[in-house]
C-alpha cells in the first residue's frame, strides 16, 4: 500500500509495462470466455463455483480454465493469461476451491515461477485478484502491485496470483491462505505442463505476506514436492493479538478491527451477537463486503472497547476471538526449509503504524534459531505504506539471487529477539 507520490510512480510504471509487455496465453481448452471488464463479480460468476465432490480430487487439481487479459478497467493490453479454478484445502483440512491467474512471459526459456500474493485484504469478491487483474476493478494498491507483476513478467518470470482468501473472503486466515498459495502453484504447473522440480519463489506484502509466510511454513508437510527456492514477505501481521491494540483508536487503521471480526466469524462460525455492541454490529455489517481501501481509515478513533458490550471491555476479552487469533500466529505450526527475506517498516516505537516491528523480529529470530536462512530488513522511519516500494525493490534481487543459486546474505546473528509470540490468554 504505497504513499500517494510513490503510488503515482508505480502506477505510471504499471501503465508503461502493461502496454509494452506481451505474454502468451497458456494453450489449454477454455471452458468459459475471457471475463473482461463488465463481467459479473466472482460471487455472481458460475466460473468460481464447483458443485461436485472434492473427496477424490487431488490438491491443486485444475477443475476449470478460461483465458483472460491482464488489464485495468480503462486500459486494454496485449497481455494474456489463464484463470484456473482448482482444488485446495480450507483452514480445517476440508476440500475447497478457489481461482488463480496464471501469466506466462513471451520470452522463451526455462520456466521460473513467482507465486505473487496481492494485498487485497478483502471481504467482498470484487476485490479478488483474478477479477482485478482481468480489469474488473482497480485501486491504488492493485495498480501498484500490477506494476510489480508486470516487472516480473518483463524479467522472464511466469506469475501465478491466487485468490488465496477463498470463496468466502476469509481475510488473514493462515493455513488456508498458505494451502491456496501452494495448491495454486500445483495448478499452475499442471496447466503449464512443467514438472514439480520447476523453481518457485513466494512473494507478498501486507495481506499478501499471509499466504507467503504460511505457504513457506506449511510447505514441508503439505507440498514437499514443490521446488521453492526463496521467499520474500514484508509487512507481516505475525500475531494479531498485538496488532489489535496497536490500531485501536488509530486514525488510519481502526477499520481493520471490524473487518477482522467478520473474517473470524466466517471462518470459525463465531456467534458475534454474544459480544458485539450495537455500534460494533453496525460497523461489521457495513464493512462486510468491502475492500481494505474502503474501510481501513473510515472509522478513525474506533477502539476495541467500542466494538463490545458488557461484560466485555475488549475483543481480547472474548474467548472465541482469542482462540481464532492464536490459531493464526505465524511460526506456530511449522518451519520453512528455504531461505527467507522478512521485512517491516518502523515508523515509531512499536511498528509501521499497523504491523509490529518486534513481532517480525521475533519471527525472524525464531526461524533463525530453528536453522532457517533468514535475511531480516527493517525500514526505519517508514510507515506501512511507505515501506512497500523499498520492500519490493529489495525482494526482486533477493529472489533473483535465489533462482540463480547464489549464496544468501543472512543476518541471523544480528536479529533482535523481539516480542513474545506465545498464545494470548483472555484478558
Short mmCIF file of C-alpha atoms in Angstrom, two decimals:
data_model
loop_
_atom_site.label_atom_id
_atom_site.label_comp_id
_atom_site.label_asym_id
_atom_site.label_seq_id
_atom_site.Cartn_x
_atom_site.Cartn_y
_atom_site.Cartn_z
CA UNK A 1 0.00 0.00 0.00
CA UNK A 2 2.20 2.83 -1.26
CA UNK A 3 2.04 6.52 -0.43
CA UNK A 4 0.33 8.78 -2.94
CA UNK A 5 3.54 10.12 -4.51
CA UNK A 6 5.20 6.75 -4.75
CA UNK A 7 1.93 5.18 -5.86
CA UNK A 8 1.77 7.61 -8.78
CA UNK A 9 5.23 6.49 -9.85
CA UNK A 10 4.28 2.84 -9.55
CA UNK A 11 1.04 3.50 -11.42
CA UNK A 12 2.96 5.07 -14.28
CA UNK A 13 5.30 2.10 -14.32
CA UNK A 14 2.33 -0.25 -14.37
CA UNK A 15 0.75 1.52 -17.33
CA UNK A 16 4.03 1.53 -19.27
CA UNK A 17 4.76 -2.11 -18.57
CA UNK A 18 1.21 -3.23 -19.23
CA UNK A 19 1.32 -1.54 -22.63
CA UNK A 20 4.79 -2.79 -23.60
CA UNK A 21 4.74 -6.36 -22.34
CA UNK A 22 3.18 -9.28 -24.16
CA UNK A 23 2.74 -12.75 -22.72
CA UNK A 24 1.29 -15.84 -24.30
CA UNK A 25 -1.95 -17.36 -23.20
CA UNK A 26 -1.44 -20.88 -21.90
CA UNK A 27 -2.66 -23.26 -24.59
CA UNK A 28 -5.39 -25.28 -22.90
CA UNK A 29 -9.09 -25.77 -23.63
CA UNK A 30 -11.15 -22.97 -22.13
CA UNK A 31 -14.48 -23.71 -20.50
CA UNK A 32 -15.60 -20.09 -20.41
CA UNK A 33 -14.96 -16.90 -22.35
CA UNK A 34 -12.47 -14.24 -21.30
CA UNK A 35 -14.19 -12.44 -18.38
CA UNK A 36 -13.11 -8.88 -19.23
CA UNK A 37 -14.37 -5.58 -17.80
CA UNK A 38 -18.07 -5.53 -17.09
CA UNK A 39 -18.25 -9.22 -16.24
CA UNK A 40 -20.05 -10.21 -13.02
CA UNK A 41 -18.11 -10.16 -9.76
CA UNK A 42 -16.85 -13.60 -8.66
CA UNK A 43 -19.67 -14.21 -6.19
CA UNK A 44 -22.12 -13.95 -9.11
CA UNK A 45 -19.93 -15.74 -11.69
CA UNK A 46 -20.50 -19.51 -12.06
CA UNK A 47 -16.88 -19.99 -13.13
CA UNK A 48 -15.88 -19.66 -9.46
CA UNK A 49 -18.08 -22.43 -8.09
CA UNK A 50 -17.81 -26.21 -8.19
CA UNK A 51 -20.73 -28.46 -7.28
CA UNK A 52 -19.05 -31.85 -7.50
CA UNK A 53 -17.40 -33.83 -4.72
CA UNK A 54 -13.80 -32.92 -3.90
CA UNK A 55 -13.13 -36.05 -1.88
CA UNK A 56 -11.21 -37.96 -4.54
CA UNK A 57 -9.67 -34.96 -6.30
CA UNK A 58 -6.01 -34.22 -5.72
CA UNK A 59 -4.96 -30.98 -4.09
CA UNK A 60 -4.03 -28.48 -6.76
CA UNK A 61 -6.01 -30.28 -9.47
CA UNK A 62 -7.31 -27.97 -12.21
CA UNK A 63 -11.11 -28.08 -12.37
CA UNK A 64 -11.85 -25.40 -14.95
CA UNK A 65 -10.00 -22.84 -17.09
CA UNK A 66 -10.66 -19.77 -19.18
CA UNK A 67 -8.49 -17.19 -20.93
CA UNK A 68 -8.10 -13.71 -19.52
CA UNK A 69 -6.45 -10.42 -20.43
CA UNK A 70 -4.21 -8.60 -17.96
CA UNK A 71 -5.77 -5.12 -17.87
CA UNK A 72 -7.43 -2.35 -15.92
CA UNK A 73 -10.99 -1.05 -16.39
CA UNK A 74 -9.64 1.65 -18.70
CA UNK A 75 -6.54 0.11 -20.32
CA UNK A 76 -6.67 -2.89 -22.65
CA UNK A 77 -3.30 -4.58 -23.08
CA UNK A 78 -1.87 -7.39 -25.21
CA UNK A 79 -1.00 -9.35 -22.07
CA UNK A 80 -2.99 -12.54 -21.85
CA UNK A 81 -3.13 -15.46 -19.46
CA UNK A 82 -5.41 -18.08 -17.95
CA UNK A 83 -7.69 -18.27 -14.94
CA UNK A 84 -7.83 -21.67 -13.26
CA UNK A 85 -10.36 -22.98 -10.77
CA UNK A 86 -8.55 -25.56 -8.64
CA UNK A 87 -8.97 -27.79 -5.63
CA UNK A 88 -7.39 -26.65 -2.39
CA UNK A 89 -7.91 -27.08 1.37
CA UNK A 90 -9.64 -24.91 3.96
CA UNK A 91 -8.40 -23.95 7.43
CA UNK A 92 -9.68 -27.18 8.93
CA UNK A 93 -8.48 -29.62 6.28
CA UNK A 94 -11.63 -29.97 4.18
CA UNK A 95 -11.67 -29.69 0.41
CA UNK A 96 -12.29 -26.24 -1.07
CA UNK A 97 -11.91 -24.43 -4.38
CA UNK A 98 -10.51 -21.09 -5.44
CA UNK A 99 -9.15 -19.37 -8.56
CA UNK A 100 -5.66 -18.33 -9.62
CA UNK A 101 -4.46 -16.22 -12.51
CA UNK A 102 -1.51 -17.58 -14.50
CA UNK A 103 0.54 -15.21 -16.64
CA UNK A 104 3.40 -16.50 -18.81
CA UNK A 105 6.07 -14.33 -20.48
CA UNK A 106 6.55 -14.38 -24.23
CA UNK A 107 10.32 -14.59 -23.90
CA UNK A 108 11.22 -18.27 -24.32
CA UNK A 109 13.28 -20.04 -21.71
CA UNK A 110 13.05 -22.38 -18.74
CA UNK A 111 10.02 -21.68 -16.55
CA UNK A 112 10.72 -19.69 -13.39
CA UNK A 113 7.56 -19.32 -11.35
CA UNK A 114 6.67 -16.49 -8.96
CA UNK A 115 3.64 -17.03 -6.74
CA UNK A 116 2.65 -13.39 -6.23
CA UNK A 117 0.20 -12.73 -3.42
CA UNK A 118 -1.65 -9.46 -3.82
CA UNK A 119 -2.58 -7.45 -0.72
CA UNK A 120 -6.28 -7.47 -1.44
CA UNK A 121 -7.25 -7.70 2.25
CA UNK A 122 -10.87 -8.13 1.30
CA UNK A 123 -14.35 -9.03 2.45
CA UNK A 124 -16.02 -8.68 -0.97
CA UNK A 125 -15.37 -10.76 -4.09
CA UNK A 126 -14.94 -7.67 -6.28
CA UNK A 127 -11.53 -7.39 -4.59
CA UNK A 128 -10.34 -10.85 -5.77
CA UNK A 129 -7.03 -10.71 -7.67
CA UNK A 130 -8.48 -12.75 -10.55
CA UNK A 131 -11.21 -10.13 -11.01
CA UNK A 132 -8.89 -7.16 -10.56
CA UNK A 133 -6.21 -8.49 -12.92
CA UNK A 134 -8.89 -9.04 -15.57
CA UNK A 135 -9.90 -5.39 -15.42
CA UNK A 136 -12.98 -5.87 -13.27
CA UNK A 137 -11.96 -3.19 -10.78
CA UNK A 138 -8.89 -1.36 -9.59
CA UNK A 139 -7.38 0.66 -6.76
CA UNK A 140 -4.12 2.41 -5.98
CA UNK A 141 -2.97 -0.71 -4.15
CA UNK A 142 -3.86 -3.01 -7.04
CA UNK A 143 -2.26 -0.76 -9.65
CA UNK A 144 0.98 -0.66 -7.67
CA UNK A 145 1.01 -4.44 -7.47
CA UNK A 146 0.20 -4.76 -11.16
CA UNK A 147 3.39 -2.79 -11.78
CA UNK A 148 5.32 -5.30 -9.71
CA UNK A 149 3.75 -8.26 -11.52
CA UNK A 150 4.47 -6.65 -14.88
CA UNK A 151 8.09 -6.20 -13.84
CA UNK A 152 8.46 -9.92 -13.13
CA UNK A 153 6.84 -10.75 -16.47
CA UNK A 154 9.28 -8.42 -18.21
CA UNK A 155 12.15 -10.19 -16.48
CA UNK A 156 11.03 -13.54 -17.88
CA UNK A 157 9.18 -14.95 -14.87
CA UNK A 158 5.88 -16.79 -15.04
CA UNK A 159 3.49 -15.38 -12.43
CA UNK A 160 0.64 -17.13 -10.61
CA UNK A 161 -1.61 -14.93 -8.45
CA UNK A 162 -4.09 -16.91 -6.33
CA UNK A 163 -7.35 -15.74 -4.79
CA UNK A 164 -5.97 -17.06 -1.51
CA UNK A 165 -8.81 -15.84 0.72
CA UNK A 166 -11.09 -18.42 -0.90
CA UNK A 167 -14.72 -18.29 -1.91
CA UNK A 168 -15.89 -16.70 1.34
CA UNK A 169 -13.22 -13.98 1.52
CA UNK A 170 -11.67 -15.09 4.81
CA UNK A 171 -9.01 -12.49 5.45
CA UNK A 172 -5.79 -13.15 7.46
CA UNK A 173 -6.59 -16.86 7.89
CA UNK A 174 -3.18 -18.51 7.90
CA UNK A 175 -3.16 -22.19 6.95
CA UNK A 176 -5.98 -21.76 4.46
CA UNK A 177 -4.14 -18.93 2.71
CA UNK A 178 -0.95 -20.99 2.61
CA UNK A 179 -2.78 -24.02 1.21
CA UNK A 180 -4.33 -21.87 -1.52
CA UNK A 181 -0.92 -20.50 -2.49
CA UNK A 182 0.74 -23.91 -2.63
CA UNK A 183 -2.15 -25.52 -4.50
CA UNK A 184 -2.16 -22.56 -6.88
CA UNK A 185 1.45 -23.41 -7.72
CA UNK A 186 0.49 -27.03 -8.29
CA UNK A 187 -2.37 -25.94 -10.55
CA UNK A 188 -0.12 -23.57 -12.49
CA UNK A 189 2.50 -26.26 -13.02
CA UNK A 190 -0.16 -28.69 -14.26
CA UNK A 191 -1.56 -26.02 -16.56
CA UNK A 192 1.88 -25.19 -17.94
CA UNK A 193 2.91 -28.82 -18.26
CA UNK A 194 6.07 -28.32 -16.21
CA UNK A 195 7.44 -30.64 -13.51
CA UNK A 196 7.33 -30.16 -9.75
CA UNK A 197 11.09 -29.51 -9.93
CA UNK A 198 10.32 -26.12 -11.53
CA UNK A 199 11.88 -23.40 -9.34
CA UNK A 200 9.35 -21.27 -7.44
CA UNK A 201 9.54 -18.07 -5.40
CA UNK A 202 6.87 -16.85 -2.97
CA UNK A 203 6.28 -13.12 -2.65
CA UNK A 204 3.83 -10.88 -0.84
CA UNK A 205 3.48 -7.70 1.23
CA UNK A 206 1.00 -6.82 3.98
CA UNK A 207 -2.06 -9.05 3.49
CA UNK A 208 -0.06 -10.80 0.78
CA UNK A 209 2.53 -11.78 3.38
CA UNK A 210 -0.04 -14.14 4.95
CA UNK A 211 -0.08 -16.76 2.13
CA UNK A 212 3.62 -16.10 1.56
CA UNK A 213 4.77 -16.82 5.11
CA UNK A 214 2.20 -19.52 5.79
CA UNK A 215 2.92 -21.14 2.44
CA UNK A 216 6.60 -21.36 3.40
CA UNK A 217 5.74 -22.62 6.90
CA UNK A 218 3.47 -25.47 5.85
CA UNK A 219 5.14 -26.43 2.56
CA UNK A 220 7.49 -29.07 4.02
CA UNK A 221 4.48 -31.09 5.22
CA UNK A 222 1.78 -30.07 2.74
CA UNK A 223 3.66 -29.72 -0.56
CA UNK A 224 7.14 -31.22 -0.15
CA UNK A 225 7.44 -31.92 -3.88
CA UNK A 226 7.46 -28.21 -4.79
CA UNK A 227 10.88 -26.70 -5.50
CA UNK A 228 10.52 -23.44 -3.57
CA UNK A 229 13.86 -21.66 -3.83
CA UNK A 230 13.13 -18.46 -1.90
CA UNK A 231 10.51 -16.47 -0.02
CA UNK A 232 10.08 -12.71 0.43
CA UNK A 233 7.43 -11.46 2.87
CA UNK A 234 7.06 -7.87 4.04
CA UNK A 235 4.77 -6.05 6.48
CA UNK A 236 3.70 -9.24 8.25
CA UNK A 237 0.77 -9.47 10.73
CA UNK A 238 2.59 -12.03 12.87
CA UNK A 239 0.31 -12.08 15.92
CA UNK A 240 -2.98 -10.19 15.68
CA UNK A 241 -3.31 -10.14 19.48
CA UNK A 242 -0.62 -7.46 19.25
CA UNK A 243 -1.91 -5.68 16.15
CA UNK A 244 -5.43 -5.13 17.51
CA UNK A 245 -4.30 -2.97 20.48
CA UNK A 246 -1.85 -1.14 18.22
CA UNK A 247 -4.53 0.00 15.75
CA UNK A 248 -7.21 0.56 18.40
CA UNK A 249 -8.12 4.26 18.23
CA UNK A 250 -6.00 4.81 15.13
CA UNK A 251 -6.99 7.44 12.59
CA UNK A 252 -5.81 5.37 9.65
CA UNK A 253 -6.17 1.70 10.54
CA UNK A 254 -9.01 1.29 13.07
CA UNK A 255 -11.28 -0.02 10.31
CA UNK A 256 -9.36 -3.29 10.23
CA UNK A 257 -10.81 -4.15 13.67
CA UNK A 258 -14.39 -4.85 12.50
CA UNK A 259 -13.04 -6.42 9.30
CA UNK A 260 -11.10 -8.98 11.33
CA UNK A 261 -14.24 -9.78 13.30
CA UNK A 262 -16.05 -10.51 10.02
CA UNK A 263 -13.21 -12.78 8.86
CA UNK A 264 -13.17 -14.72 12.13
CA UNK A 265 -16.95 -15.05 12.16
CA UNK A 266 -16.89 -16.51 8.65
CA UNK A 267 -14.04 -18.92 9.29
CA UNK A 268 -14.75 -20.07 12.85
CA UNK A 269 -18.54 -19.68 12.86
CA UNK A 270 -18.37 -17.33 15.85
CA UNK A 271 -21.68 -16.06 17.24
CA UNK A 272 -20.82 -12.35 17.31
CA UNK A 273 -24.20 -11.42 18.81
CA UNK A 274 -22.91 -12.62 22.18
CA UNK A 275 -20.24 -9.93 22.42
CA UNK A 276 -20.61 -7.18 19.81
CA UNK A 277 -22.08 -3.85 20.88
CA UNK A 278 -24.74 -2.18 18.76
CA UNK A 279 -22.02 0.01 17.24
CA UNK A 280 -19.80 -2.99 16.67
CA UNK A 281 -22.59 -4.88 14.92
CA UNK A 282 -23.45 -1.90 12.75
CA UNK A 283 -19.84 -1.40 11.65
CA UNK A 284 -19.15 -5.07 10.96
CA UNK A 285 -22.27 -5.16 8.78
CA UNK A 286 -21.08 -2.04 6.97
CA UNK A 287 -17.61 -3.42 6.10
CA UNK A 288 -18.68 -6.99 5.33
CA UNK A 289 -18.49 -6.67 1.54
CA UNK A 290 -15.70 -4.10 1.11
CA UNK A 291 -12.02 -3.99 0.12
CA UNK A 292 -9.48 -2.64 2.62
CA UNK A 293 -9.13 0.72 0.88
CA UNK A 294 -12.83 1.26 1.59
CA UNK A 295 -12.75 0.52 5.32
CA UNK A 296 -9.28 0.88 6.85
CA UNK A 297 -9.44 4.63 7.51
CA UNK A 298 -13.22 5.11 7.56
CA UNK A 299 -13.58 4.69 11.33
CA UNK A 300 -10.95 6.96 12.88
CA UNK A 301 -10.74 6.60 16.63
CA UNK A 302 -12.67 3.31 16.76
CA UNK A 303 -11.41 1.18 19.66
CA UNK A 304 -11.61 -2.46 20.66
CA UNK A 305 -13.75 -1.33 23.60
CA UNK A 306 -16.25 0.34 21.23
CA UNK A 307 -16.77 -3.00 19.49
CA UNK A 308 -18.02 -4.95 22.51
CA UNK A 309 -20.80 -4.86 25.07
CA UNK A 310 -20.72 -5.63 28.80
CA UNK A 311 -19.30 -7.62 30.46
CA UNK A 312 -16.55 -7.41 27.83
CA UNK A 313 -14.20 -4.44 27.67
CA UNK A 314 -12.16 -5.52 24.61
CA UNK A 315 -12.27 -8.02 21.78
CA UNK A 316 -9.37 -9.70 23.57
CA UNK A 317 -11.78 -10.50 26.42
CA UNK A 318 -13.75 -12.79 24.09
CA UNK A 319 -12.52 -16.41 24.24
CA UNK A 320 -13.66 -17.27 20.69
CA UNK A 321 -11.77 -14.29 19.27
CA UNK A 322 -8.63 -15.10 21.24
CA UNK A 323 -8.79 -18.73 20.11
CA UNK A 324 -9.08 -17.63 16.48
CA UNK A 325 -6.12 -15.27 16.84
CA UNK A 326 -4.00 -17.97 18.46
CA UNK A 327 -4.79 -20.30 15.57
CA UNK A 328 -3.14 -17.84 13.20
CA UNK A 329 0.13 -16.89 14.94
CA UNK A 330 2.90 -17.13 12.37
CA UNK A 331 5.63 -19.63 13.12
CA UNK A 332 3.40 -21.75 15.32
CA UNK A 333 2.75 -24.74 13.09
CA UNK A 334 5.81 -25.45 11.01
CA UNK A 335 9.30 -24.46 9.95
CA UNK A 336 10.24 -23.32 6.44
CA UNK A 337 13.11 -25.11 4.75
CA UNK A 338 14.05 -22.38 2.26
CA UNK A 339 15.81 -19.00 2.52
CA UNK A 340 13.55 -16.13 3.55
CA UNK A 341 13.54 -12.34 3.39
CA UNK A 342 11.35 -10.95 6.20
CA UNK A 343 10.86 -7.18 6.29
CA UNK A 344 8.91 -4.47 8.07
CA UNK A 345 8.74 -0.69 8.31
CA UNK A 346 9.48 1.03 11.61
CA UNK A 347 7.80 4.41 11.89
CA UNK A 348 7.51 4.69 15.67
CA UNK A 349 8.47 2.86 18.82
CA UNK A 350 6.06 -0.01 18.10
CA UNK A 351 5.97 -0.56 14.37
CA UNK A 352 4.97 0.76 10.97
CA UNK A 353 1.57 2.10 12.22
CA UNK A 354 -0.20 -1.26 11.71
CA UNK A 355 2.41 -4.06 11.83
CA UNK A 356 4.57 -4.71 14.89
CA UNK A 357 8.34 -4.46 14.37
CA UNK A 358 9.13 -6.61 17.41
CA UNK A 359 6.81 -9.35 16.16
CA UNK A 360 8.55 -9.59 12.78
CA UNK A 361 11.89 -9.58 14.57
CA UNK A 362 10.66 -12.37 16.84
CA UNK A 363 9.52 -14.50 13.90
CA UNK A 364 12.81 -13.97 12.09
CA UNK A 365 14.83 -14.70 15.24
CA UNK A 366 12.83 -17.87 15.98
CA UNK A 367 13.24 -19.14 12.43
CA UNK A 368 16.97 -18.50 12.67
CA UNK A 369 17.05 -20.46 15.91
CA UNK A 370 15.45 -23.37 14.07
CA UNK A 371 18.06 -23.22 11.31
CA UNK A 372 16.22 -21.25 8.66
CA UNK A 373 18.37 -18.98 6.46
CA UNK A 374 16.75 -15.58 7.17
CA UNK A 375 17.56 -12.10 5.95
CA UNK A 376 15.75 -9.51 8.09
CA UNK A 377 15.18 -5.99 6.75
CA UNK A 378 13.86 -3.06 8.77
CA UNK A 379 12.93 0.20 7.04
CA UNK A 380 13.45 2.77 9.77
CA UNK A 381 11.29 5.88 9.61
CA UNK A 382 8.84 4.36 7.13
CA UNK A 383 5.16 3.61 7.65
CA UNK A 384 3.41 0.53 6.33
CA UNK A 385 2.53 2.26 3.05
CA UNK A 386 5.95 3.83 2.67
CA UNK A 387 7.78 0.54 3.21
CA UNK A 388 6.08 -1.14 0.24
CA UNK A 389 8.34 0.28 -2.53
CA UNK A 390 11.68 -0.46 -0.77
CA UNK A 391 10.47 -3.94 0.12
CA UNK A 392 9.58 -4.74 -3.49
CA UNK A 393 12.88 -3.21 -4.62
CA UNK A 394 14.75 -5.48 -2.20
CA UNK A 395 12.63 -8.57 -2.89
CA UNK A 396 13.37 -8.61 -6.62
CA UNK A 397 17.17 -9.02 -6.40
CA UNK A 398 16.76 -11.27 -3.37
CA UNK A 399 14.56 -13.71 -5.29
CA UNK A 400 16.63 -13.35 -8.45
CA UNK A 401 19.67 -14.47 -6.47
CA UNK A 402 17.74 -17.45 -5.07
CA UNK A 403 16.74 -18.58 -8.57
CA UNK A 404 20.39 -18.25 -9.59
CA UNK A 405 21.51 -20.38 -6.65
CA UNK A 406 23.72 -17.64 -5.20
CA UNK A 407 24.70 -17.52 -1.52
CA UNK A 408 22.41 -15.56 0.78
CA UNK A 409 23.40 -12.65 2.97
CA UNK A 410 21.68 -13.93 6.10
CA UNK A 411 21.96 -11.63 9.11
CA UNK A 412 20.62 -14.12 11.66
CA UNK A 413 23.40 -13.27 14.10
CA UNK A 414 22.19 -9.68 14.49
CA UNK A 415 18.38 -10.07 14.52
CA UNK A 416 16.90 -8.99 17.90
CA UNK A 417 14.90 -11.48 19.95
CA UNK A 418 11.78 -9.34 19.54
CA UNK A 419 8.44 -9.83 21.28
CA UNK A 420 7.00 -12.96 22.80
CA UNK A 421 4.77 -14.82 20.33
CA UNK A 422 3.22 -17.04 22.99
CA UNK A 423 -0.52 -17.63 22.52
CA UNK A 424 -2.70 -14.95 24.08
CA UNK A 425 -4.89 -15.56 27.09
CA UNK A 426 -8.24 -13.89 27.69
CA UNK A 427 -7.64 -10.51 29.31
#
